[in-house]
CSV table of C-alpha atoms and ligand atoms in Angstrom, one decimal:
chain,number,residue,atom,x,y,z
A,1366,MET,CA,125.9,126.2,116.5
A,1367,ALA,CA,126.0,129.9,115.4
A,1368,GLU,CA,126.4,132.5,118.1
A,1369,GLU,CA,123.3,134.1,119.6
A,1370,PRO,CA,122.7,137.5,118.1
A,1371,SER,CA,122.1,140.4,120.6
A,1372,GLU,CA,118.6,141.8,121.0
A,1373,GLY,CA,119.6,144.8,118.9
A,1374,GLU,CA,121.0,142.7,116.0
A,1375,ARG,CA,117.9,140.6,116.0
A,1376,ARG,CA,115.6,143.6,115.6
A,1377,GLU,CA,117.8,145.0,113.0
A,1378,SER,CA,117.9,141.9,111.0
A,1379,SER,CA,114.1,141.5,111.2
A,1380,ASP,CA,113.6,145.1,110.2
A,1381,GLU,CA,115.9,144.6,107.3
A,1382,THR,CA,113.8,141.7,106.2
A,1383,VAL,CA,110.7,143.9,106.1
A,1384,VAL,CA,112.6,146.7,104.2
A,1385,ARG,CA,114.0,144.2,101.7
A,1386,ARG,CA,110.6,142.8,101.0
A,1387,ASP,CA,109.1,146.2,100.4
A,1388,ARG,CA,112.0,147.1,98.2
A,1389,PHE,CA,111.7,144.1,95.9
A,1390,SER,CA,108.1,143.1,96.1
A,1391,GLY,CA,106.1,146.3,96.7
A,1392,GLY,CA,106.2,147.7,93.2
A,1393,PRO,CA,103.9,147.4,90.2
A,1394,ALA,CA,104.8,143.7,89.9
A,1395,ARG,CA,103.7,142.9,93.4
A,1396,GLY,CA,100.6,141.0,92.4
A,1397,PHE,CA,102.5,139.3,89.6
A,1398,LEU,CA,105.2,138.0,92.0
A,1399,SER,CA,102.7,136.9,94.6
A,1400,SER,CA,101.5,133.4,95.0
A,1401,LEU,CA,99.7,134.1,98.3
A,1402,SER,CA,96.2,133.4,97.1
A,1403,ASP,CA,97.3,130.2,95.2
A,1404,ASP,CA,99.2,129.1,98.3
A,1405,GLU,CA,95.9,128.5,100.2
A,1406,ARG,CA,96.3,125.0,98.9
A,1407,ILE,CA,99.5,124.6,101.0
A,1408,PHE,CA,98.5,126.7,104.0
A,1409,ALA,CA,98.0,123.8,106.3
A,1410,ALA,CA,101.1,122.1,104.9
A,1411,ASP,CA,103.2,125.2,105.5
A,1412,LEU,CA,102.1,125.2,109.2
A,1413,ALA,CA,103.0,121.5,109.6
A,1414,VAL,CA,106.4,122.1,107.9
A,1415,ASP,CA,107.0,125.1,110.1
A,1416,ARG,CA,106.2,123.1,113.2
A,1417,ALA,CA,108.4,120.1,112.4
A,1418,HIS,CA,111.2,122.4,111.5
A,1419,VAL,CA,111.0,124.4,114.7
A,1420,VAL,CA,110.7,121.3,116.8
A,1421,MET,CA,113.8,119.9,115.2
A,1422,LEU,CA,115.7,123.2,115.6
A,1423,ALA,CA,114.9,123.1,119.3
A,1424,GLU,CA,115.8,119.4,119.7
A,1425,GLN,CA,119.2,120.2,118.0
A,1426,GLY,CA,119.8,123.1,120.4
A,1427,ILE,CA,119.7,125.5,117.5
A,1428,ILE,CA,116.9,127.6,119.0
A,1429,GLU,CA,115.8,128.0,122.6
A,1430,ASP,CA,112.9,126.1,124.0
A,1431,ASP,CA,111.0,129.2,125.2
A,1432,VAL,CA,111.3,130.8,121.8
A,1433,THR,CA,110.2,127.5,120.3
A,1434,GLY,CA,107.1,127.5,122.5
A,1435,GLU,CA,106.2,131.1,121.5
A,1436,ILE,CA,106.6,130.4,117.8
A,1437,LEU,CA,104.6,127.2,118.0
A,1438,ALA,CA,101.8,129.1,119.9
A,1439,ALA,CA,101.8,131.8,117.3
A,1440,LEU,CA,101.5,129.1,114.6
A,1441,ASP,CA,98.4,127.8,116.4
A,1442,GLU,CA,96.8,131.2,116.3
A,1443,ILE,CA,97.7,131.7,112.7
A,1444,GLU,CA,96.1,128.4,111.9
A,1445,ALA,CA,92.9,129.4,113.8
A,1446,ASP,CA,92.8,132.7,111.9
A,1447,GLY,CA,93.1,130.9,108.6
A,1448,HIS,CA,94.8,131.6,105.3
A,1449,ASP,CA,92.6,134.6,104.5
A,1450,ALA,CA,93.9,136.5,107.5
A,1451,LEU,CA,97.5,136.5,106.0
A,1452,THR,CA,98.5,139.7,104.4
A,1453,ASP,CA,102.1,140.6,104.6
A,1454,GLY,CA,104.2,138.5,102.2
A,1455,GLU,CA,104.5,137.5,98.6
A,1456,ASP,CA,103.8,133.9,99.4
A,1457,VAL,CA,102.4,131.9,102.3
A,1458,HIS,CA,105.9,131.2,103.7
A,1459,GLU,CA,106.7,134.9,104.1
A,1460,ALA,CA,103.2,135.7,105.2
A,1461,VAL,CA,103.2,133.1,108.0
A,1462,GLU,CA,106.7,134.2,109.1
A,1463,SER,CA,105.6,137.8,109.2
A,1464,ALA,CA,102.5,136.8,111.2
A,1465,VAL,CA,104.8,134.9,113.6
A,1466,ILE,CA,107.1,137.9,114.0
A,1467,GLU,CA,104.1,140.1,114.6
A,1468,ARG,CA,103.0,138.0,117.5
A,1469,VAL,CA,106.4,136.9,118.9
A,1470,GLY,CA,108.6,139.9,118.1
A,1471,PRO,CA,111.9,139.6,116.4
A,1472,ALA,CA,112.7,136.2,118.0
A,1473,GLY,CA,110.0,134.9,115.7
A,1474,GLY,CA,112.5,135.4,112.9
A,1475,LYS,CA,114.3,132.4,114.3
A,1476,MET,CA,111.8,130.1,112.7
A,1477,HIS,CA,113.5,130.6,109.4
A,1478,THR,CA,116.9,129.5,110.7
A,1479,ALA,CA,118.6,126.8,108.6
A,1480,ARG,CA,116.1,126.8,105.8
A,1481,SER,CA,115.0,128.7,102.8
A,1482,ARG,CA,111.7,129.1,101.1
A,1483,ASN,CA,113.1,126.8,98.4
A,1484,ASP,CA,113.3,123.7,100.6
A,1485,GLU,CA,110.2,124.9,102.5
A,1486,VAL,CA,107.9,125.2,99.5
A,1487,ALA,CA,109.2,121.8,98.1
A,1488,ALA,CA,108.3,120.2,101.4
A,1489,CYS,CA,104.9,121.9,101.5
A,1490,ILE,CA,104.0,120.7,97.9
A,1491,ARG,CA,105.1,117.2,98.7
A,1492,TYR,CA,103.2,117.2,102.0
A,1493,ARG,CA,100.0,118.4,100.4
A,1494,MET,CA,100.3,116.3,97.3
A,1495,ARG,CA,100.7,113.2,99.4
A,1496,ALA,CA,97.3,113.8,101.0
A,1497,ASP,CA,95.7,114.6,97.7
A,1498,LEU,CA,97.2,111.5,96.2
A,1499,LEU,CA,95.9,109.2,98.9
A,1500,ALA,CA,92.4,110.7,98.5
A,1501,THR,CA,92.5,110.1,94.8
A,1502,ILE,CA,93.8,106.5,95.3
A,1503,ALA,CA,90.9,105.9,97.8
A,1504,THR,CA,88.5,107.2,95.2
A,1505,VAL,CA,89.9,104.9,92.5
A,1506,ILE,CA,89.8,101.9,94.8
A,1507,GLU,CA,86.2,102.7,95.7
A,1508,ALA,CA,85.4,102.9,92.0
A,1509,ARG,CA,87.1,99.5,91.4
A,1510,GLN,CA,85.1,97.9,94.2
A,1511,ARG,CA,81.9,99.1,92.6
A,1512,PHE,CA,83.0,97.8,89.2
A,1513,VAL,CA,83.9,94.4,90.6
A,1514,GLU,CA,80.5,94.1,92.2
A,1515,MET,CA,78.8,95.3,89.0
A,1516,ALA,CA,80.8,92.9,86.9
A,1517,LEU,CA,79.6,90.0,89.1
A,1518,GLU,CA,76.0,91.1,88.7
A,1519,THR,CA,76.2,91.6,85.0
A,1520,ARG,CA,78.5,88.8,83.9
A,1521,GLY,CA,75.5,87.0,82.4
A,1522,ILE,CA,74.3,90.0,80.4
A,1523,VAL,CA,75.4,89.4,76.8
A,1524,MET,CA,76.1,92.5,74.8
A,1525,PRO,CA,77.7,93.3,71.5
A,1526,GLY,CA,81.5,93.8,71.5
A,1527,TYR,CA,83.1,96.1,68.9
A,1528,THR,CA,86.3,96.8,67.2
A,1529,HIS,CA,86.5,99.8,64.9
A,1530,LEU,CA,83.0,100.5,66.3
A,1531,GLN,CA,81.8,97.7,64.0
A,1532,PRO,CA,80.1,94.6,65.5
A,1533,ALA,CA,82.9,92.2,66.3
A,1534,GLN,CA,82.1,89.4,68.8
A,1535,PRO,CA,79.5,89.0,71.6
A,1536,THR,CA,80.7,89.7,75.1
A,1537,THR,CA,79.1,90.5,78.4
A,1538,VAL,CA,78.5,93.7,80.4
A,1539,GLY,CA,80.5,92.1,83.2
A,1540,HIS,CA,83.5,91.4,81.0
A,1541,TRP,CA,83.4,94.9,79.7
A,1542,ILE,CA,83.3,96.6,83.0
A,1543,ALA,CA,85.9,94.2,84.4
A,1544,SER,CA,88.2,95.4,81.6
A,1545,TYR,CA,88.0,98.9,83.1
A,1546,GLU,CA,88.5,97.6,86.6
A,1547,GLN,CA,91.7,96.0,85.3
A,1548,ALA,CA,92.9,99.3,83.8
A,1549,LEU,CA,92.1,101.1,87.0
A,1550,GLN,CA,94.2,98.5,88.8
A,1551,ARG,CA,97.2,99.7,86.8
A,1552,ASP,CA,96.3,103.3,87.3
A,1553,THR,CA,96.2,102.6,91.1
A,1554,SER,CA,99.7,101.1,91.0
A,1555,ARG,CA,101.0,104.0,89.1
A,1556,LEU,CA,99.6,106.4,91.6
A,1557,LEU,CA,101.0,104.4,94.5
A,1558,ASP,CA,104.3,104.2,92.8
A,1559,ALA,CA,104.4,108.0,92.4
A,1560,TYR,CA,103.4,108.4,96.0
A,1561,GLY,CA,106.7,106.7,97.1
A,1562,ARG,CA,108.7,109.4,95.3
A,1563,VAL,CA,106.5,112.3,96.4
A,1564,ASN,CA,106.9,111.1,100.0
A,1565,GLN,CA,110.6,112.2,100.5
A,1566,ASN,CA,111.8,115.1,102.7
A,1567,PRO,CA,113.5,118.0,101.0
A,1568,LEU,CA,113.8,120.0,104.3
A,1569,GLY,CA,117.3,120.8,105.4
A,1570,SER,CA,118.5,121.5,101.8
A,1571,ALA,CA,117.9,125.2,102.4
A,1572,ALA,CA,118.2,127.3,99.3
A,1573,PHE,CA,120.0,124.4,97.5
A,1574,ALA,CA,123.4,124.4,99.1
A,1575,GLY,CA,122.7,123.0,102.5
A,1576,THR,CA,123.3,124.8,105.8
A,1577,PRO,CA,126.0,125.1,108.4
A,1578,PHE,CA,123.5,124.4,111.2
A,1579,ASP,CA,123.5,120.9,112.6
A,1580,VAL,CA,120.0,120.0,111.2
A,1581,ASP,CA,118.5,116.6,111.6
A,1582,ARG,CA,116.8,115.9,108.3
A,1583,GLU,CA,115.6,112.5,109.4
A,1584,ARG,CA,113.8,114.0,112.3
A,1585,THR,CA,111.8,116.4,110.2
A,1586,ALA,CA,111.1,113.5,107.9
A,1587,GLU,CA,109.8,111.5,110.8
A,1588,LEU,CA,107.7,114.4,112.2
A,1589,LEU,CA,106.2,115.0,108.8
A,1590,GLY,CA,105.7,111.4,107.9
A,1591,PHE,CA,108.1,111.4,105.0
A,1592,ALA,CA,109.4,107.9,104.3
A,1593,GLY,CA,112.9,109.1,103.5
A,1594,VAL,CA,115.2,112.1,102.9
A,1595,ALA,CA,115.6,113.7,99.4
A,1596,GLU,CA,119.4,113.3,99.7
A,1597,ASN,CA,121.2,115.8,97.5
A,1598,SER,CA,120.3,119.3,98.6
A,1599,MET,CA,120.5,120.8,95.2
A,1600,ASP,CA,118.2,118.2,93.7
A,1601,ALA,CA,115.9,118.3,96.6
A,1602,SER,CA,115.2,122.1,96.3
A,1603,ALA,CA,115.1,122.1,92.5
A,1604,THR,CA,113.2,119.0,91.5
A,1605,ARG,CA,109.5,118.8,90.7
A,1606,ASP,CA,109.8,115.6,88.8
A,1607,PHE,CA,107.5,113.9,91.4
A,1608,LEU,CA,104.7,116.3,90.2
A,1609,VAL,CA,105.4,115.1,86.7
A,1610,GLU,CA,105.0,111.5,87.8
A,1611,VAL,CA,101.7,112.2,89.6
A,1612,THR,CA,100.3,114.2,86.7
A,1613,ALA,CA,101.4,111.6,84.2
A,1614,ALA,CA,99.7,108.9,86.2
A,1615,LEU,CA,96.6,111.2,86.4
A,1616,ALA,CA,96.7,111.7,82.6
A,1617,ASN,CA,96.8,108.0,82.1
A,1618,LEU,CA,93.9,107.5,84.5
A,1619,ALA,CA,91.9,110.3,82.8
A,1620,THR,CA,92.5,108.6,79.5
A,1621,THR,CA,91.2,105.3,80.9
A,1622,LEU,CA,88.1,107.1,82.1
A,1623,SER,CA,87.6,108.9,78.7
A,1624,GLY,CA,87.5,105.5,77.0
A,1625,LEU,CA,85.0,104.3,79.5
A,1626,ALA,CA,82.9,107.4,79.1
A,1627,GLU,CA,83.0,107.1,75.3
A,1628,ASP,CA,81.8,103.5,75.4
A,1629,VAL,CA,78.8,104.5,77.5
A,1630,ILE,CA,78.0,107.5,75.4
A,1631,VAL,CA,78.0,105.3,72.3
A,1632,MET,CA,75.9,102.6,74.1
A,1633,ALA,CA,73.4,105.3,75.2
A,1634,SER,CA,73.1,106.5,71.6
A,1635,LYS,CA,72.1,103.0,70.6
A,1636,GLY,CA,69.7,102.4,73.5
A,1637,HIS,CA,72.1,99.8,74.9
A,1638,VAL,CA,72.2,101.5,78.3
A,1639,GLU,CA,69.8,103.7,80.3
A,1640,LEU,CA,71.7,106.2,82.5
A,1641,ALA,CA,70.1,107.1,85.8
A,1642,ASP,CA,68.4,110.5,85.7
A,1643,GLU,CA,70.9,112.0,88.1
A,1644,TYR,CA,73.8,111.3,85.7
A,1645,SER,CA,71.9,112.7,82.7
A,1646,SER,CA,71.1,116.1,81.4
A,1647,THR,CA,68.4,117.4,79.2
A,1648,SER,CA,68.1,120.0,76.4
A,1649,SER,CA,66.8,123.6,77.0
A,1650,ILE,CA,64.9,123.3,73.7
A,1651,MET,CA,64.3,119.6,72.8
A,1652,PRO,CA,62.0,118.3,75.5
A,1653,GLN,CA,62.5,114.6,74.7
A,1654,LYS,CA,66.3,114.7,75.3
A,1655,LYS,CA,68.2,112.7,77.9
A,1656,ASN,CA,71.8,113.2,77.3
A,1657,PRO,CA,74.9,111.5,78.8
A,1658,ASP,CA,76.5,114.9,79.7
A,1659,THR,CA,78.2,113.6,82.8
A,1660,LEU,CA,80.2,111.2,80.8
A,1661,GLU,CA,80.9,113.7,78.1
A,1662,LEU,CA,82.4,115.8,80.8
A,1663,VAL,CA,84.5,112.9,82.0
A,1664,ARG,CA,85.7,112.5,78.5
A,1665,GLY,CA,86.3,116.2,78.2
A,1666,ARG,CA,88.2,116.4,81.5
A,1667,SER,CA,90.9,114.1,80.3
A,1668,GLY,CA,92.0,117.3,78.6
A,1669,ASP,CA,92.5,118.9,82.0
A,1670,ALA,CA,95.0,116.2,83.0
A,1671,THR,CA,96.9,116.1,79.7
A,1672,ALA,CA,97.0,119.9,79.8
A,1673,GLY,CA,98.4,119.7,83.3
A,1674,LEU,CA,101.1,117.3,82.2
A,1675,ASN,CA,101.9,119.4,79.2
A,1676,GLY,CA,101.9,122.7,81.3
A,1677,LEU,CA,104.1,121.2,83.9
A,1678,LEU,CA,106.7,119.7,81.6
A,1679,THR,CA,106.8,123.0,79.7
A,1680,ASN,CA,107.3,124.9,82.9
A,1681,LEU,CA,110.1,122.6,84.0
A,1682,LYS,CA,111.9,122.1,80.7
A,1683,GLY,CA,115.3,123.6,80.7
A,1684,GLN,CA,115.2,125.2,84.1
A,1685,PRO,CA,118.8,125.4,85.3
A,1686,ARG,CA,119.8,124.3,88.8
A,1687,ALA,CA,118.9,125.2,91.5
A,1688,TYR,CA,115.8,127.2,92.1
A,1689,ASN,CA,113.9,129.5,89.7
A,1690,ARG,CA,110.7,131.4,90.2
A,1691,ASP,CA,109.1,129.5,87.3
A,1692,LEU,CA,108.6,126.8,89.9
A,1693,GLN,CA,106.0,128.9,91.6
A,1694,ARG,CA,103.8,128.2,88.6
A,1695,ALA,CA,104.5,124.5,88.4
A,1696,GLY,CA,102.3,123.2,91.2
A,1697,ARG,CA,99.0,124.6,89.9
A,1698,HIS,CA,99.1,122.2,86.9
A,1699,ALA,CA,99.3,119.2,89.2
A,1700,TRP,CA,96.6,120.6,91.6
A,1701,ASP,CA,94.2,121.3,88.7
A,1702,ALA,CA,94.8,117.8,87.3
A,1703,ILE,CA,94.3,116.0,90.5
A,1704,ASP,CA,91.1,117.9,91.4
A,1705,SER,CA,89.6,117.4,88.0
A,1706,VAL,CA,90.5,113.8,87.6
A,1707,THR,CA,89.4,112.7,91.0
A,1708,GLU,CA,86.0,114.2,90.5
A,1709,SER,CA,85.9,112.4,87.1
A,1710,VAL,CA,86.6,109.0,88.8
A,1711,GLU,CA,83.6,109.6,91.2
A,1712,VAL,CA,81.2,110.7,88.5
A,1713,ALA,CA,82.2,108.0,86.0
A,1714,ALA,CA,81.8,105.3,88.7
A,1715,GLY,CA,78.5,106.7,89.8
A,1716,ALA,CA,77.1,107.0,86.2
A,1717,VAL,CA,78.2,103.5,85.2
A,1718,THR,CA,77.2,101.6,88.3
A,1719,THR,CA,73.7,103.2,88.5
A,1720,ALA,CA,72.9,102.6,84.9
A,1721,GLU,CA,70.3,100.0,83.7
A,1722,TRP,CA,71.2,97.4,81.2
A,1723,PRO,CA,68.3,96.4,78.9
A,1724,VAL,CA,69.0,92.6,78.7
A,1725,GLU,CA,66.9,91.7,75.7
A,1726,THR,CA,67.9,94.7,73.6
A,1727,LEU,CA,71.6,93.9,74.3
A,1728,ARG,CA,71.2,90.2,73.5
A,1729,ASP,CA,69.5,91.0,70.2
A,1730,ALA,CA,72.1,93.6,69.4
A,1731,ALA,CA,74.9,91.1,70.4
A,1732,GLY,CA,74.0,88.9,67.4
A,1733,GLU,CA,73.9,91.7,64.8
A,1734,GLY,CA,76.3,91.9,62.0
A,1735,PHE,CA,77.2,88.2,62.1
A,1736,SER,CA,79.1,88.8,65.3
A,1737,THR,CA,79.2,85.0,65.9
A,1738,ALA,CA,81.3,84.5,62.7
A,1739,THR,CA,84.6,84.0,64.6
A,1740,GLY,CA,83.0,81.4,66.8
A,1741,VAL,CA,81.8,79.4,63.8
A,1742,ALA,CA,85.2,79.5,62.3
A,1743,ASP,CA,86.7,78.4,65.7
A,1744,LEU,CA,84.3,75.5,65.8
A,1745,LEU,CA,85.4,74.3,62.3
A,1746,ALA,CA,89.0,74.7,63.3
A,1747,MET,CA,88.5,72.8,66.5
A,1748,ALA,CA,87.1,70.0,64.3
A,1749,GLY,CA,90.3,69.9,62.3
A,1750,MET,CA,89.8,72.3,59.4
A,1751,PRO,CA,92.8,74.7,59.1
A,1752,PHE,CA,91.7,78.0,60.7
A,1753,ARG,CA,92.5,79.9,57.5
A,1754,THR,CA,90.2,77.6,55.5
A,1755,ALA,CA,87.5,77.9,58.1
A,1756,HIS,CA,87.9,81.7,58.0
A,1757,GLU,CA,87.4,81.5,54.2
A,1758,VAL,CA,84.3,79.3,54.5
A,1759,VAL,CA,82.6,81.6,57.0
A,1760,ALA,CA,83.7,84.8,55.1
A,1761,GLU,CA,82.1,83.4,51.9
A,1762,ALA,CA,78.9,82.6,53.8
A,1763,ALA,CA,78.9,86.1,55.2
A,1764,GLU,CA,79.0,87.5,51.7
A,1765,THR,CA,75.6,85.9,51.0
A,1766,LEU,CA,73.9,87.9,53.8
A,1767,GLY,CA,71.3,90.4,53.0
A,1768,PRO,CA,71.2,93.8,54.8
A,1769,GLU,CA,68.7,92.6,57.4
A,1770,GLU,CA,70.2,89.2,58.0
A,1771,ASN,CA,72.5,88.6,61.0
A,1772,ALA,CA,73.9,85.2,60.2
A,1773,PRO,CA,73.9,82.6,57.5
A,1774,ASP,CA,71.9,79.4,58.1
A,1775,TYR,CA,73.3,75.9,58.4
A,1776,GLU,CA,72.4,75.1,54.7
A,1777,THR,CA,74.3,78.1,53.4
A,1778,LEU,CA,77.4,77.2,55.4
A,1779,ASP,CA,77.1,73.7,54.3
A,1780,ALA,CA,77.0,74.6,50.6
A,1781,VAL,CA,79.9,77.0,50.9
A,1782,CYS,CA,81.9,74.4,52.7
A,1783,ALA,CA,81.2,71.8,50.0
A,1784,ASP,CA,82.3,74.4,47.5
A,1785,ILE,CA,85.5,75.4,49.1
A,1786,VAL,CA,86.7,72.3,50.9
A,1787,GLY,CA,85.0,69.7,48.7
A,1788,GLU,CA,83.4,68.1,51.7
A,1789,PRO,CA,80.1,68.8,53.4
A,1790,LEU,CA,79.9,70.7,56.7
A,1791,SER,CA,78.6,67.6,58.5
A,1792,GLN,CA,82.1,66.0,57.9
A,1793,PHE,CA,83.3,68.4,60.5
A,1794,VAL,CA,80.5,69.4,62.8
A,1795,ASP,CA,76.9,68.7,63.3
A,1796,ARG,CA,74.0,71.1,62.9
A,1797,GLU,CA,73.4,71.5,66.6
A,1798,ALA,CA,77.0,72.6,67.3
A,1799,VAL,CA,76.8,75.1,64.4
A,1800,GLU,CA,73.5,76.5,65.7
A,1801,ASP,CA,75.0,76.9,69.2
A,1802,ALA,CA,78.0,78.7,67.8
A,1803,LEU,CA,75.5,81.1,66.0
A,1804,ASP,CA,73.8,81.9,69.2
A,1805,PRO,CA,75.4,84.9,70.9
A,1806,VAL,CA,74.8,83.5,74.4
A,1807,GLN,CA,76.5,80.2,73.5
A,1808,SER,CA,79.2,82.1,71.6
A,1809,VAL,CA,80.1,83.9,74.8
A,1810,ALA,CA,79.9,80.7,76.9
A,1811,MET,CA,82.4,79.0,74.6
A,1812,ARG,CA,85.1,81.6,75.2
A,1813,ASP,CA,86.1,80.5,78.6
A,1814,SER,CA,89.8,80.9,78.3
A,1815,ARG,CA,91.5,82.7,81.1
A,1816,GLY,CA,90.5,86.4,81.2
A,1817,GLY,CA,87.8,85.7,78.6
A,1818,PRO,CA,84.1,86.7,78.6
A,1819,ALA,CA,82.5,83.4,79.6
A,1820,PRO,CA,80.7,84.0,82.9
A,1821,GLU,CA,82.9,81.4,84.8
A,1822,ALA,CA,86.0,83.0,83.4
A,1823,VAL,CA,84.8,86.4,84.5
A,1824,THR,CA,84.0,85.1,88.0
A,1825,GLU,CA,87.5,83.7,88.3
A,1826,ALA,CA,89.2,86.9,87.1
A,1827,LEU,CA,87.1,88.9,89.5
A,1828,ASP,CA,88.4,86.7,92.4
A,1829,THR,CA,91.9,87.8,91.4
A,1830,ALA,CA,90.7,91.4,91.0
A,1831,GLN,CA,89.2,91.4,94.4
A,1832,GLN,CA,92.4,90.1,96.0
A,1833,ARG,CA,94.4,92.8,94.3
A,1834,LEU,CA,91.8,95.4,95.4
A,1835,ASP,CA,92.2,94.2,99.0
A,1836,GLU,CA,96.0,94.5,98.7
A,1837,ASP,CA,95.7,98.0,97.3
A,1838,GLY,CA,93.3,98.9,100.1
A,1839,THR,CA,95.9,97.7,102.6
A,1840,ALA,CA,98.6,99.6,100.9
A,1841,LEU,CA,96.4,102.7,101.1
A,1842,ALA,CA,95.5,102.2,104.8
A,1843,GLU,CA,99.2,101.7,105.7
A,1844,ARG,CA,100.1,105.0,104.1
A,1845,GLN,CA,97.1,106.8,105.7
A,1846,ASP,CA,98.1,105.3,109.1
A,1847,ALA,CA,101.7,106.3,108.7
A,1848,LEU,CA,100.6,109.9,108.0
A,1849,ALA,CA,98.2,109.9,111.0
A,1850,ALA,CA,100.9,108.6,113.3
A,1851,ALA,CA,103.4,111.2,112.2
A,1852,ALA,CA,100.8,114.0,112.6
A,1853,ALA,CA,100.0,112.7,116.1
A,1854,GLU,CA,103.7,112.7,117.0
A,1855,LEU,CA,104.2,116.2,115.7
A,1856,ASP,CA,101.1,117.4,117.7
A,1857,SER,CA,102.4,115.9,120.9
A,1858,GLU,CA,105.9,117.4,120.3
A,1859,VAL,CA,104.3,120.7,119.7
A,1860,GLU,CA,102.2,120.5,122.8
A,1861,SER,CA,105.3,119.8,124.9
A,1862,TYR,CA,106.6,123.3,124.0
A,1863,VAL,CA,103.5,125.3,124.0
B,2946,LIG,N1,106.7,131.0,96.5
B,2946,LIG,C1,107.8,130.4,95.9
B,2946,LIG,C2,107.4,129.1,95.2
B,2946,LIG,O1,106.3,128.8,95.2
B,2946,LIG,C3,108.8,130.1,96.9
B,2946,LIG,C4,109.7,131.2,97.1
B,2946,LIG,C5,111.1,131.0,96.8
B,2946,LIG,N2,111.4,132.3,96.3
B,2946,LIG,C6,112.7,132.6,96.0
B,2946,LIG,N3,112.8,133.8,95.5
B,2946,LIG,N4,113.7,131.8,96.1
B,2946,LIG,O2,108.2,128.5,94.5
């Protein structure tokens, strides 16, 4: 342990801190250098990090218990006064330290023993991002739950399915929304995965090169709820790759949502869905308009997330070890992305699950453009005709359709079959089976392979989805509980000194 400085030395060193700050940060670039207002985001995180650090310093015998109590009491006051009351400092870390010294006197300067703002800010960002991530994951899980319920309710509503935006095959609203639940399942696991790498303790790395003090990095990890220690001190102070992971997962999530939004926008333009009024907007001039603006904004916000990812990677690229001030501009990309995308998840889920599905319109539309053609070809192939030949027969029959016709009749198919195969259609299938295959509802019911759109297949898939959802809910709750337990432990340690 370092030798205790005398009272005089203490004052001198704290005065020097003040002088140095003025000298380097008080000039015309003061505002440019400052992150104090941005740091509001990590104000509470900074106080927690300070508390855990100070408690650990006391436990290790690095600072005295009475000084510890005074510093911790000052931190409580600073918390009560709020971030806006901070003035003196180019960032929240300096400003909180100044506020502590103002209350405690020079001994308050002991708070910054055995650390640097570099490991401090990294800890604050991780601490705050963790909470934000859990909130986002909770929102995604909630959306998935709503989608699973909606899919169960709408698994019998037949609707047109498209590829290239051209009528392709009939499907159901339930199968469609379940497809997004499935994508959100992967988005959830990417976010949970990123969480594991965010949740590591950089404290104790100091500027980058460690410290001669006998710090206990595992203890600060425990008090802050970090699951482990970011081992190498140079890496721990320098890296922001965990923010890249989070932002990339968010960009992926936002891209999922943008596709969902686009689907609904197209559906709305065709009258295939009726959005609830509260998720619609009107025109200031065209009185009849009801527009899907909420979903257009969900689609547009995917740009916020990809911009965040791009901004972050651009900020980080080529930064040398170990700390550079560029990093002060890194966090904002991730904060912007997570705020924006989390709202998008809520709004998209709200808009989709409150919408009305016009059953008859959708069923009629489901048969448009000879969307049952694949089913007819499948039927012939199931009866022994090579699929390629069946494809040819049905394609030839499709050629005969007029602009208003949705499907060829049995007679047409029969004639084409005789022409191409040399045998009548009845050699392969009876009229009733063909007519069933031409019916969009039957067409859907036939496609009951695993993961397919037939209502029973959707029901089964939703069982699995629900199990997965429950597992993810448990994973979320475990993480939330671990953070709450750590916060309670930190509180009680703090109380024992104050
Ligand atoms: N406010 C800075 C940041 O957000 C931390 C300060 C570290 N400053 C320094 N000159 N080493 O990254």
